[in-house]
Amino acid sequence: MSAIPDLAAIEAMDAADPLRSMRDRFILPKGVIYLDGNSLGAASHAVFDELQKASTQEWAQDLIRAWNTAGWFDTPTTLGDQLGRLIGAAAGQTVVCDTTSINIYKVLHAALAMRPDRSVIVAEGDSFPTDLYMAEGVASTRPGAVLRLEGVDAPSIEELIDERVAVILVNHVNYKSGELRDMVALTRRAHEVGALIVWDLCHTAGALPVELDRANADFAVGCTYKYLNGGPGAPAFIYAAKRHLAEVRQPLSGWWGHARPFAFERGYVAGTGIRRFLCGTQPILSMRALKGALDIWDDVDMAALRKKSIALTDLFIQLVEAKCGAFGLTLESTRDGSRRGSQVSFLHDHGYQVMRALIDRGVIGDFRAPSTIRFGFTPLYVSYRDVWQAVEVLEDILRTGAWKDPRFATKEAVT
Ligand SMILES: *Cc1c(COP(=O)(O)O)cnc(C)c1O
């Protein structure tokens, strides 16, 4: 094992960081080390500028005309194309709309309908729960449909894939452990048996380079309020490969997905292209906030982002194990940076209290039941010095037992 870097070495890493200047674009409170951008990304000046423009100029002054004059009506697809560049999607295949949960429903239902002679949906037992809840909802609309779950029906997802499978819903990065799946290999495996695959990119969009087109993926969904920094409840996205766009039918057949929404026709006719995944009127102010957040990415080299992400997470693991090894922490994430998203998780028997104590001291990560303490590393605004400082605080809390303070034991609504 290489020697533990000292503070001087860590400051040299910051000085040499090609993404260093990105931090100035974000608004971070003083005294806070923010390691929860994997749950809610930080605010940026660009987001507030766009919000200001969309509200005080376009809405207040242009009123209804802004749907045309400010391009509001096309925002879901213009933003979709802008976001598509970050996930390896050529133009015309990505649309920004609704929430991830709703988009999972639309896409999974649509994919199942494309395989009418098959009845199995494969997913992960330890998936983020809403993915499973929505899959249950989709399965309940098709008589005979069944869910097969990794970790329940077989140890690995590969063992669940056969000719009866219609669609596989899988997380690119597991929200708890941070484990990264091989998109190319699993997509190929799905296609070998004639199944479709839906990738959930909630923990990879903006966290690392994603290559949907190159992997030959069928569909993807993801959210924009985590690593993409679109703001609380920012609209999510859907990707559908061009080859499916003519035949795919989603179930929420609202007027925004209609071929001619302003003809006010009686019957539903699905629109052409990715717009058919829309349902109703979209939250334009939230969309414009997201535009500000996405504009920042025009200047980001995704290879440099990935390199820094691995370096930050490697450093965190190394420092925690060296300084906090004696205090009951177990690494939950893989040690192999190439198979890890931009987060590190540790298990601790009193993880909830430890995280509350950390937050009390300005080191913000989060807790996932039953015992995971989770730290997200957003390469755009987290420095190597932040990593160092966070571990200093963690070591102090564990060594002194500061987490045992009873005020850290009461559960809050959102963890
Ligand atoms: C964050 C997250 C969601 C969130 O879904 P919402 O509909 O935005 O609440 C869904 N799936 C995964 C894997 C997530 O990480």
Short mmCIF file of C-alpha atoms and ligand atoms in Angstrom, two decimals:
data_model
loop_
_atom_site.label_atom_id
_atom_site.label_comp_id
_atom_site.label_asym_id
_atom_site.label_seq_id
_atom_site.Cartn_x
_atom_site.Cartn_y
_atom_site.Cartn_z
CA MET A 1 0.00 0.00 0.00
CA SER A 2 1.30 3.42 -0.91
CA ALA A 3 2.15 5.93 1.82
CA ILE A 4 -0.58 8.15 3.19
CA PRO A 5 -0.34 11.56 1.52
CA ASP A 6 0.15 14.46 3.92
CA LEU A 7 -1.65 17.78 3.71
CA ALA A 8 1.06 19.34 1.53
CA ALA A 9 0.74 16.50 -0.97
CA ILE A 10 -3.04 16.90 -0.95
CA GLU A 11 -2.83 20.62 -1.60
CA ALA A 12 -0.52 19.87 -4.51
CA MET A 13 -3.21 17.56 -5.93
CA ASP A 14 -5.70 20.44 -5.79
CA ALA A 15 -3.24 22.81 -7.43
CA ALA A 16 -2.81 20.36 -10.33
CA ASP A 17 -6.55 19.64 -10.70
CA PRO A 18 -7.76 20.57 -14.24
CA LEU A 19 -11.33 20.95 -12.92
CA ARG A 20 -10.30 23.24 -10.09
CA SER A 21 -11.92 26.39 -11.52
CA MET A 22 -15.34 24.70 -11.75
CA ARG A 23 -15.88 25.10 -8.03
CA ASP A 24 -16.28 28.88 -8.46
CA ARG A 25 -19.41 28.30 -10.51
CA PHE A 26 -21.18 26.82 -7.50
CA ILE A 27 -22.59 28.41 -4.37
CA LEU A 28 -21.51 26.44 -1.34
CA PRO A 29 -22.11 27.55 2.24
CA LYS A 30 -19.05 28.46 4.29
CA GLY A 31 -17.88 25.84 6.73
CA VAL A 32 -19.57 22.99 4.87
CA ILE A 33 -17.91 20.05 3.16
CA TYR A 34 -20.58 18.81 0.81
CA LEU A 35 -20.40 15.09 0.14
CA ASP A 36 -24.03 14.60 -0.80
CA GLY A 37 -24.14 15.81 -4.39
CA ASN A 38 -25.22 12.25 -5.24
CA SER A 39 -28.53 13.02 -3.51
CA LEU A 40 -29.02 16.74 -4.16
CA GLY A 41 -26.46 18.59 -6.25
CA ALA A 42 -25.28 22.07 -5.24
CA ALA A 43 -26.73 25.34 -6.51
CA SER A 44 -24.86 27.35 -9.13
CA HIS A 45 -24.84 30.94 -10.35
CA ALA A 46 -25.90 29.77 -13.81
CA VAL A 47 -29.05 28.15 -12.39
CA PHE A 48 -30.13 31.34 -10.67
CA ASP A 49 -29.38 33.42 -13.77
CA GLU A 50 -31.59 31.21 -15.93
CA LEU A 51 -34.36 31.17 -13.34
CA GLN A 52 -34.23 34.93 -13.11
CA LYS A 53 -34.43 35.33 -16.87
CA ALA A 54 -37.21 32.78 -17.34
CA SER A 55 -39.33 34.32 -14.59
CA THR A 56 -38.81 38.08 -14.64
CA GLN A 57 -38.35 38.54 -18.38
CA GLU A 58 -40.03 35.67 -20.16
CA TRP A 59 -42.93 34.88 -17.87
CA ALA A 60 -43.59 38.32 -16.45
CA GLN A 61 -43.12 40.29 -19.67
CA ASP A 62 -43.72 37.90 -22.54
CA LEU A 63 -46.51 35.94 -20.82
CA ILE A 64 -48.19 33.31 -23.03
CA ARG A 65 -46.10 34.42 -26.00
CA ALA A 66 -43.02 32.95 -24.34
CA TRP A 67 -44.11 29.43 -25.32
CA ASN A 68 -43.06 30.46 -28.83
CA THR A 69 -40.73 33.41 -28.39
CA ALA A 70 -38.58 31.85 -25.65
CA GLY A 71 -38.77 28.32 -27.02
CA TRP A 72 -40.55 26.98 -23.93
CA PHE A 73 -42.51 24.39 -25.88
CA ASP A 74 -39.35 22.78 -27.24
CA THR A 75 -37.46 22.85 -23.95
CA PRO A 76 -37.92 19.12 -23.20
CA THR A 77 -36.13 18.16 -26.41
CA THR A 78 -33.57 20.98 -26.59
CA LEU A 79 -32.51 20.13 -23.04
CA GLY A 80 -32.72 16.45 -23.92
CA ASP A 81 -30.17 16.88 -26.70
CA GLN A 82 -27.93 18.95 -24.44
CA LEU A 83 -28.08 16.27 -21.74
CA GLY A 84 -27.71 13.54 -24.35
CA ARG A 85 -24.17 14.68 -24.99
CA LEU A 86 -23.27 13.69 -21.42
CA ILE A 87 -24.70 10.19 -21.73
CA GLY A 88 -23.45 9.29 -25.18
CA ALA A 89 -26.79 9.81 -26.93
CA ALA A 90 -26.90 11.35 -30.40
CA ALA A 91 -29.56 14.04 -30.89
CA GLY A 92 -33.24 13.14 -31.04
CA GLN A 93 -33.20 10.29 -28.52
CA THR A 94 -33.38 12.07 -25.15
CA VAL A 95 -36.23 14.06 -23.65
CA VAL A 96 -36.33 15.85 -20.29
CA CYS A 97 -39.65 15.42 -18.48
CA ASP A 98 -41.52 14.33 -15.35
CA THR A 99 -39.78 12.36 -12.58
CA THR A 100 -37.59 9.29 -12.72
CA SER A 101 -40.34 7.21 -11.11
CA ILE A 102 -42.90 8.25 -13.74
CA ASN A 103 -40.38 7.77 -16.53
CA ILE A 104 -39.58 4.26 -15.32
CA TYR A 105 -43.27 3.48 -15.56
CA LYS A 106 -43.58 4.86 -19.08
CA VAL A 107 -40.44 3.19 -20.41
CA LEU A 108 -40.87 -0.16 -18.70
CA HIS A 109 -44.49 -0.41 -19.80
CA ALA A 110 -43.48 0.51 -23.34
CA ALA A 111 -40.68 -2.06 -23.41
CA LEU A 112 -42.92 -4.82 -22.06
CA ALA A 113 -45.46 -4.04 -24.77
CA MET A 114 -42.73 -4.50 -27.39
CA ARG A 115 -42.38 -8.15 -26.31
CA PRO A 116 -46.04 -9.30 -26.20
CA ASP A 117 -45.11 -13.00 -26.17
CA ARG A 118 -42.86 -12.69 -23.10
CA SER A 119 -43.86 -12.11 -19.50
CA VAL A 120 -40.76 -11.65 -17.34
CA ILE A 121 -39.32 -8.38 -16.03
CA VAL A 122 -35.86 -8.74 -14.47
CA ALA A 123 -34.65 -6.25 -11.87
CA GLU A 124 -32.33 -6.06 -8.87
CA GLY A 125 -33.57 -6.96 -5.40
CA ASP A 126 -31.38 -4.22 -3.94
CA SER A 127 -32.42 -1.67 -6.53
CA PHE A 128 -33.40 1.79 -5.42
CA PRO A 129 -36.90 0.97 -4.13
CA THR A 130 -38.94 3.22 -6.44
CA ASP A 131 -37.63 1.30 -9.45
CA LEU A 132 -39.07 -1.89 -7.98
CA TYR A 133 -42.30 -0.25 -6.91
CA MET A 134 -42.85 1.07 -10.42
CA ALA A 135 -41.93 -2.33 -11.90
CA GLU A 136 -44.61 -3.89 -9.67
CA GLY A 137 -47.06 -1.32 -11.00
CA VAL A 138 -46.19 -2.13 -14.60
CA ALA A 139 -46.37 -5.89 -13.97
CA SER A 140 -49.86 -5.48 -12.50
CA THR A 141 -51.13 -4.09 -15.83
CA ARG A 142 -50.21 -7.22 -17.79
CA PRO A 143 -51.90 -10.52 -16.78
CA GLY A 144 -49.24 -13.19 -16.19
CA ALA A 145 -46.33 -10.77 -15.94
CA VAL A 146 -43.76 -11.70 -13.29
CA LEU A 147 -40.79 -9.98 -11.68
CA ARG A 148 -37.53 -11.89 -11.32
CA LEU A 149 -35.14 -10.31 -8.86
CA GLU A 150 -31.40 -10.53 -8.51
CA GLY A 151 -30.48 -11.45 -4.95
CA VAL A 152 -33.89 -13.14 -4.48
CA ASP A 153 -34.42 -15.51 -7.40
CA ALA A 154 -30.71 -15.93 -8.21
CA PRO A 155 -27.48 -14.40 -6.92
CA SER A 156 -26.55 -12.63 -10.16
CA ILE A 157 -28.64 -10.88 -12.76
CA GLU A 158 -26.99 -12.81 -15.59
CA GLU A 159 -28.50 -16.06 -14.26
CA LEU A 160 -32.00 -14.59 -14.55
CA ILE A 161 -31.75 -13.78 -18.24
CA ASP A 162 -33.35 -16.25 -20.65
CA GLU A 163 -35.79 -16.40 -23.59
CA ARG A 164 -38.81 -15.63 -21.38
CA VAL A 165 -37.45 -12.24 -20.38
CA ALA A 166 -39.10 -9.24 -22.02
CA VAL A 167 -37.16 -6.48 -20.32
CA ILE A 168 -34.38 -5.92 -17.80
CA LEU A 169 -34.44 -2.83 -15.57
CA VAL A 170 -31.02 -2.23 -14.07
CA ASN A 171 -29.14 0.50 -12.23
CA HIS A 172 -25.88 1.55 -13.83
CA VAL A 173 -24.54 2.34 -10.34
CA ASN A 174 -26.08 0.89 -7.20
CA TYR A 175 -27.30 3.70 -4.98
CA LYS A 176 -26.01 2.08 -1.80
CA SER A 177 -22.78 0.28 -2.60
CA GLY A 178 -21.77 2.45 -5.56
CA GLU A 179 -21.04 -0.66 -7.68
CA LEU A 180 -20.84 0.13 -11.41
CA ARG A 181 -22.29 -2.36 -13.91
CA ASP A 182 -20.71 -3.18 -17.25
CA MET A 183 -23.22 -1.58 -19.62
CA VAL A 184 -21.79 -3.06 -22.80
CA ALA A 185 -21.66 -6.64 -21.52
CA LEU A 186 -25.10 -6.70 -19.88
CA THR A 187 -26.77 -5.02 -22.85
CA ARG A 188 -25.20 -7.61 -25.14
CA ARG A 189 -26.40 -10.44 -22.88
CA ALA A 190 -29.96 -9.03 -22.94
CA HIS A 191 -29.96 -8.80 -26.71
CA GLU A 192 -28.60 -12.35 -27.09
CA VAL A 193 -31.88 -13.68 -25.69
CA GLY A 194 -34.04 -11.11 -27.48
CA ALA A 195 -34.76 -9.05 -24.35
CA LEU A 196 -34.76 -5.27 -24.05
CA ILE A 197 -32.82 -3.35 -21.41
CA VAL A 198 -33.61 -0.15 -19.49
CA TRP A 199 -30.66 1.53 -17.76
CA ASP A 200 -31.30 3.69 -14.70
CA LEU A 201 -28.61 6.39 -14.81
CA CYS A 202 -29.58 8.27 -11.62
CA HIS A 203 -26.11 7.72 -10.16
CA THR A 204 -24.10 7.98 -13.36
CA ALA A 205 -25.46 10.94 -15.36
CA GLY A 206 -22.94 13.68 -14.55
CA ALA A 207 -20.89 11.33 -12.38
CA LEU A 208 -18.92 9.56 -15.11
CA PRO A 209 -18.87 9.18 -18.91
CA VAL A 210 -21.83 7.13 -20.17
CA GLU A 211 -22.01 5.77 -23.72
CA LEU A 212 -25.60 4.70 -24.39
CA ASP A 213 -25.39 4.65 -28.19
CA ARG A 214 -22.07 2.86 -28.20
CA ALA A 215 -23.38 0.24 -25.75
CA ASN A 216 -26.40 -0.26 -28.02
CA ALA A 217 -28.74 0.36 -25.06
CA ASP A 218 -32.49 0.28 -25.71
CA PHE A 219 -33.78 2.73 -23.11
CA ALA A 220 -32.54 4.74 -20.16
CA VAL A 221 -33.96 6.98 -17.46
CA GLY A 222 -32.32 9.17 -14.87
CA CYS A 223 -32.64 12.20 -12.70
CA THR A 224 -31.03 15.62 -12.94
CA TYR A 225 -31.02 16.82 -9.34
CA LYS A 226 -28.11 14.61 -8.25
CA TYR A 227 -24.78 14.92 -10.11
CA LEU A 228 -26.29 17.23 -12.75
CA ASN A 229 -27.19 19.88 -10.13
CA GLY A 230 -30.57 20.84 -11.61
CA GLY A 231 -32.16 21.65 -8.25
CA PRO A 232 -34.60 19.93 -5.87
CA GLY A 233 -37.19 17.98 -7.86
CA ALA A 234 -35.62 18.99 -11.20
CA PRO A 235 -37.22 17.14 -14.14
CA ALA A 236 -35.85 13.74 -15.08
CA PHE A 237 -35.07 12.30 -18.52
CA ILE A 238 -35.76 9.43 -20.88
CA TYR A 239 -33.52 8.01 -23.58
CA ALA A 240 -34.94 5.75 -26.29
CA ALA A 241 -32.70 4.41 -29.05
CA LYS A 242 -33.60 5.78 -32.45
CA ARG A 243 -34.33 2.28 -33.80
CA HIS A 244 -37.28 1.96 -31.37
CA LEU A 245 -38.83 5.40 -31.82
CA ALA A 246 -41.28 4.50 -34.59
CA GLU A 247 -42.84 1.49 -32.84
CA VAL A 248 -42.62 2.28 -29.12
CA ARG A 249 -45.88 3.18 -27.34
CA GLN A 250 -45.90 4.60 -23.84
CA PRO A 251 -49.02 4.32 -21.68
CA LEU A 252 -49.47 7.92 -20.45
CA SER A 253 -50.97 9.19 -23.69
CA GLY A 254 -51.31 12.87 -22.86
CA TRP A 255 -51.58 15.77 -25.24
CA TRP A 256 -47.90 16.77 -25.12
CA GLY A 257 -47.04 13.39 -26.64
CA HIS A 258 -49.64 13.77 -29.40
CA ALA A 259 -48.55 14.23 -33.00
CA ARG A 260 -50.55 17.48 -33.26
CA PRO A 261 -51.24 18.83 -29.76
CA PHE A 262 -52.69 22.09 -31.01
CA ALA A 263 -55.05 20.51 -33.53
CA PHE A 264 -57.17 19.49 -30.49
CA GLU A 265 -58.25 16.26 -32.17
CA ARG A 266 -60.47 13.73 -30.43
CA GLY A 267 -58.28 10.61 -30.73
CA TYR A 268 -54.72 10.05 -29.53
CA VAL A 269 -52.07 9.80 -32.23
CA ALA A 270 -48.53 9.34 -30.87
CA GLY A 271 -46.13 12.05 -31.93
CA THR A 272 -43.07 11.32 -33.98
CA GLY A 273 -39.72 10.89 -32.31
CA ILE A 274 -38.77 11.13 -28.67
CA ARG A 275 -41.54 13.69 -27.94
CA ARG A 276 -43.98 10.80 -27.77
CA PHE A 277 -42.66 10.10 -24.27
CA LEU A 278 -44.14 13.37 -23.03
CA CYS A 279 -47.47 13.42 -21.25
CA GLY A 280 -48.63 16.87 -20.11
CA THR A 281 -47.36 20.42 -19.56
CA GLN A 282 -43.84 20.49 -18.19
CA PRO A 283 -42.48 22.65 -15.33
CA ILE A 284 -40.78 25.32 -17.41
CA LEU A 285 -39.14 27.19 -14.52
CA SER A 286 -37.56 23.96 -13.26
CA MET A 287 -36.53 23.14 -16.80
CA ARG A 288 -34.84 26.50 -17.17
CA ALA A 289 -33.00 26.04 -13.89
CA LEU A 290 -31.78 22.77 -15.31
CA LYS A 291 -30.63 24.52 -18.47
CA GLY A 292 -28.36 26.71 -16.35
CA ALA A 293 -26.97 23.61 -14.65
CA LEU A 294 -26.40 21.81 -17.96
CA ASP A 295 -24.65 24.79 -19.55
CA ILE A 296 -21.82 24.30 -17.04
CA TRP A 297 -21.18 20.86 -18.52
CA ASP A 298 -20.39 22.33 -21.94
CA ASP A 299 -16.95 23.12 -20.49
CA VAL A 300 -16.31 19.81 -18.73
CA ASP A 301 -14.00 17.11 -20.06
CA MET A 302 -15.71 13.87 -18.98
CA ALA A 303 -12.45 11.90 -19.03
CA ALA A 304 -10.91 14.41 -16.60
CA LEU A 305 -14.08 14.19 -14.49
CA ARG A 306 -13.81 10.41 -14.23
CA LYS A 307 -10.11 10.57 -13.42
CA LYS A 308 -10.73 13.01 -10.58
CA SER A 309 -13.72 11.03 -9.32
CA ILE A 310 -11.62 7.89 -8.97
CA ALA A 311 -8.78 9.84 -7.35
CA LEU A 312 -11.12 11.47 -4.80
CA THR A 313 -12.82 8.21 -3.87
CA ASP A 314 -9.53 6.28 -3.73
CA LEU A 315 -8.08 8.96 -1.45
CA PHE A 316 -11.11 8.87 0.83
CA ILE A 317 -10.92 5.09 1.20
CA GLN A 318 -7.18 5.22 1.84
CA LEU A 319 -7.44 7.96 4.49
CA VAL A 320 -10.47 6.46 6.26
CA GLU A 321 -8.86 3.04 6.48
CA ALA A 322 -5.59 4.52 7.74
CA LYS A 323 -7.11 6.86 10.32
CA CYS A 324 -10.45 5.33 11.30
CA GLY A 325 -9.70 1.64 10.84
CA ALA A 326 -10.06 0.83 14.52
CA PHE A 327 -13.55 2.27 14.94
CA GLY A 328 -15.91 -0.30 13.47
CA LEU A 329 -16.16 0.90 9.88
CA THR A 330 -16.35 -1.64 7.06
CA LEU A 331 -15.93 -0.64 3.43
CA GLU A 332 -19.13 -1.46 1.53
CA SER A 333 -18.01 -0.14 -1.85
CA THR A 334 -15.58 -1.98 -4.04
CA ARG A 335 -11.92 -1.06 -3.81
CA ASP A 336 -11.64 -1.25 -7.59
CA GLY A 337 -12.08 2.33 -8.83
CA SER A 338 -12.99 1.17 -12.33
CA ARG A 339 -16.06 -0.64 -10.96
CA ARG A 340 -17.17 2.15 -8.62
CA GLY A 341 -19.39 5.18 -9.20
CA SER A 342 -18.50 8.55 -7.69
CA GLN A 343 -19.40 7.56 -4.14
CA VAL A 344 -17.98 5.59 -1.23
CA SER A 345 -20.07 3.74 1.34
CA PHE A 346 -19.04 2.35 4.68
CA LEU A 347 -21.04 0.20 7.08
CA HIS A 348 -21.21 1.10 10.75
CA ASP A 349 -23.52 -0.39 13.42
CA HIS A 350 -24.47 3.12 14.50
CA GLY A 351 -24.26 4.65 11.04
CA TYR A 352 -27.25 6.93 11.51
CA GLN A 353 -25.79 8.58 14.61
CA VAL A 354 -22.32 8.83 13.07
CA MET A 355 -23.77 10.61 10.02
CA ARG A 356 -25.86 12.96 12.16
CA ALA A 357 -22.71 13.86 14.12
CA LEU A 358 -20.81 14.48 10.88
CA ILE A 359 -23.54 16.75 9.55
CA ASP A 360 -23.55 18.61 12.85
CA ARG A 361 -19.87 19.34 12.23
CA GLY A 362 -20.49 20.51 8.65
CA VAL A 363 -19.52 17.31 6.81
CA ILE A 364 -22.65 16.44 4.86
CA GLY A 365 -23.11 12.92 3.56
CA ASP A 366 -26.11 10.69 4.10
CA PHE A 367 -27.35 7.49 5.67
CA ARG A 368 -29.14 4.59 3.99
CA ALA A 369 -30.83 2.03 6.22
CA PRO A 370 -29.93 -0.24 7.82
CA SER A 371 -26.28 0.76 8.33
CA THR A 372 -24.73 2.49 5.32
CA ILE A 373 -23.02 5.86 5.62
CA ARG A 374 -22.66 7.23 2.12
CA PHE A 375 -20.34 9.90 0.77
CA GLY A 376 -20.77 11.33 -2.72
CA PHE A 377 -17.85 13.01 -4.47
CA THR A 378 -18.87 15.50 -7.12
CA PRO A 379 -15.68 16.24 -9.04
CA LEU A 380 -16.92 19.67 -10.13
CA TYR A 381 -16.89 21.13 -6.64
CA VAL A 382 -15.25 18.70 -4.20
CA SER A 383 -11.54 19.20 -3.59
CA TYR A 384 -8.89 16.81 -2.32
CA ARG A 385 -8.59 19.05 0.70
CA ASP A 386 -12.31 18.51 1.39
CA VAL A 387 -11.62 14.78 1.46
CA TRP A 388 -8.77 15.24 3.91
CA GLN A 389 -10.84 17.52 6.15
CA ALA A 390 -13.86 15.19 6.11
CA VAL A 391 -11.71 12.28 7.29
CA GLU A 392 -10.20 14.42 10.06
CA VAL A 393 -13.72 15.16 11.35
CA LEU A 394 -14.85 11.54 10.96
CA GLU A 395 -11.81 10.32 12.90
CA ASP A 396 -12.50 12.78 15.70
CA ILE A 397 -16.17 11.82 15.96
CA LEU A 398 -15.35 8.12 16.10
CA ARG A 399 -12.36 8.42 18.46
CA THR A 400 -14.14 10.66 20.96
CA GLY A 401 -17.50 8.90 20.65
CA ALA A 402 -19.13 12.26 19.92
CA TRP A 403 -21.76 10.40 17.87
CA LYS A 404 -23.19 8.93 21.10
CA ASP A 405 -24.82 12.26 21.97
CA PRO A 406 -28.55 11.44 22.37
CA ARG A 407 -29.58 14.27 20.07
CA PHE A 408 -28.14 12.28 17.13
CA ALA A 409 -30.36 9.25 17.81
CA THR A 410 -33.75 10.78 16.97
CA LYS A 411 -34.73 9.94 13.39
CA GLU A 412 -35.50 12.76 10.98
CA ALA A 413 -38.01 12.36 8.14
CA VAL A 414 -35.44 12.60 5.35
CA THR A 415 -32.11 10.82 5.78
C1 LIG B 1 -32.75 9.16 -6.89
C2 LIG B 1 -33.29 7.94 -7.59
C3 LIG B 1 -34.61 7.88 -8.03
C4 LIG B 1 -35.53 9.03 -7.72
O1 LIG B 1 -36.78 8.93 -8.30
P1 LIG B 1 -37.74 10.19 -8.22
O2 LIG B 1 -38.90 9.82 -9.03
O3 LIG B 1 -36.98 11.38 -8.72
O4 LIG B 1 -38.10 10.44 -6.79
C5 LIG B 1 -35.01 6.75 -8.73
N1 LIG B 1 -34.17 5.73 -8.96
C6 LIG B 1 -32.89 5.76 -8.54
C7 LIG B 1 -31.98 4.62 -8.83
C8 LIG B 1 -32.41 6.84 -7.83
O5 LIG B 1 -31.16 6.87 -7.38
#
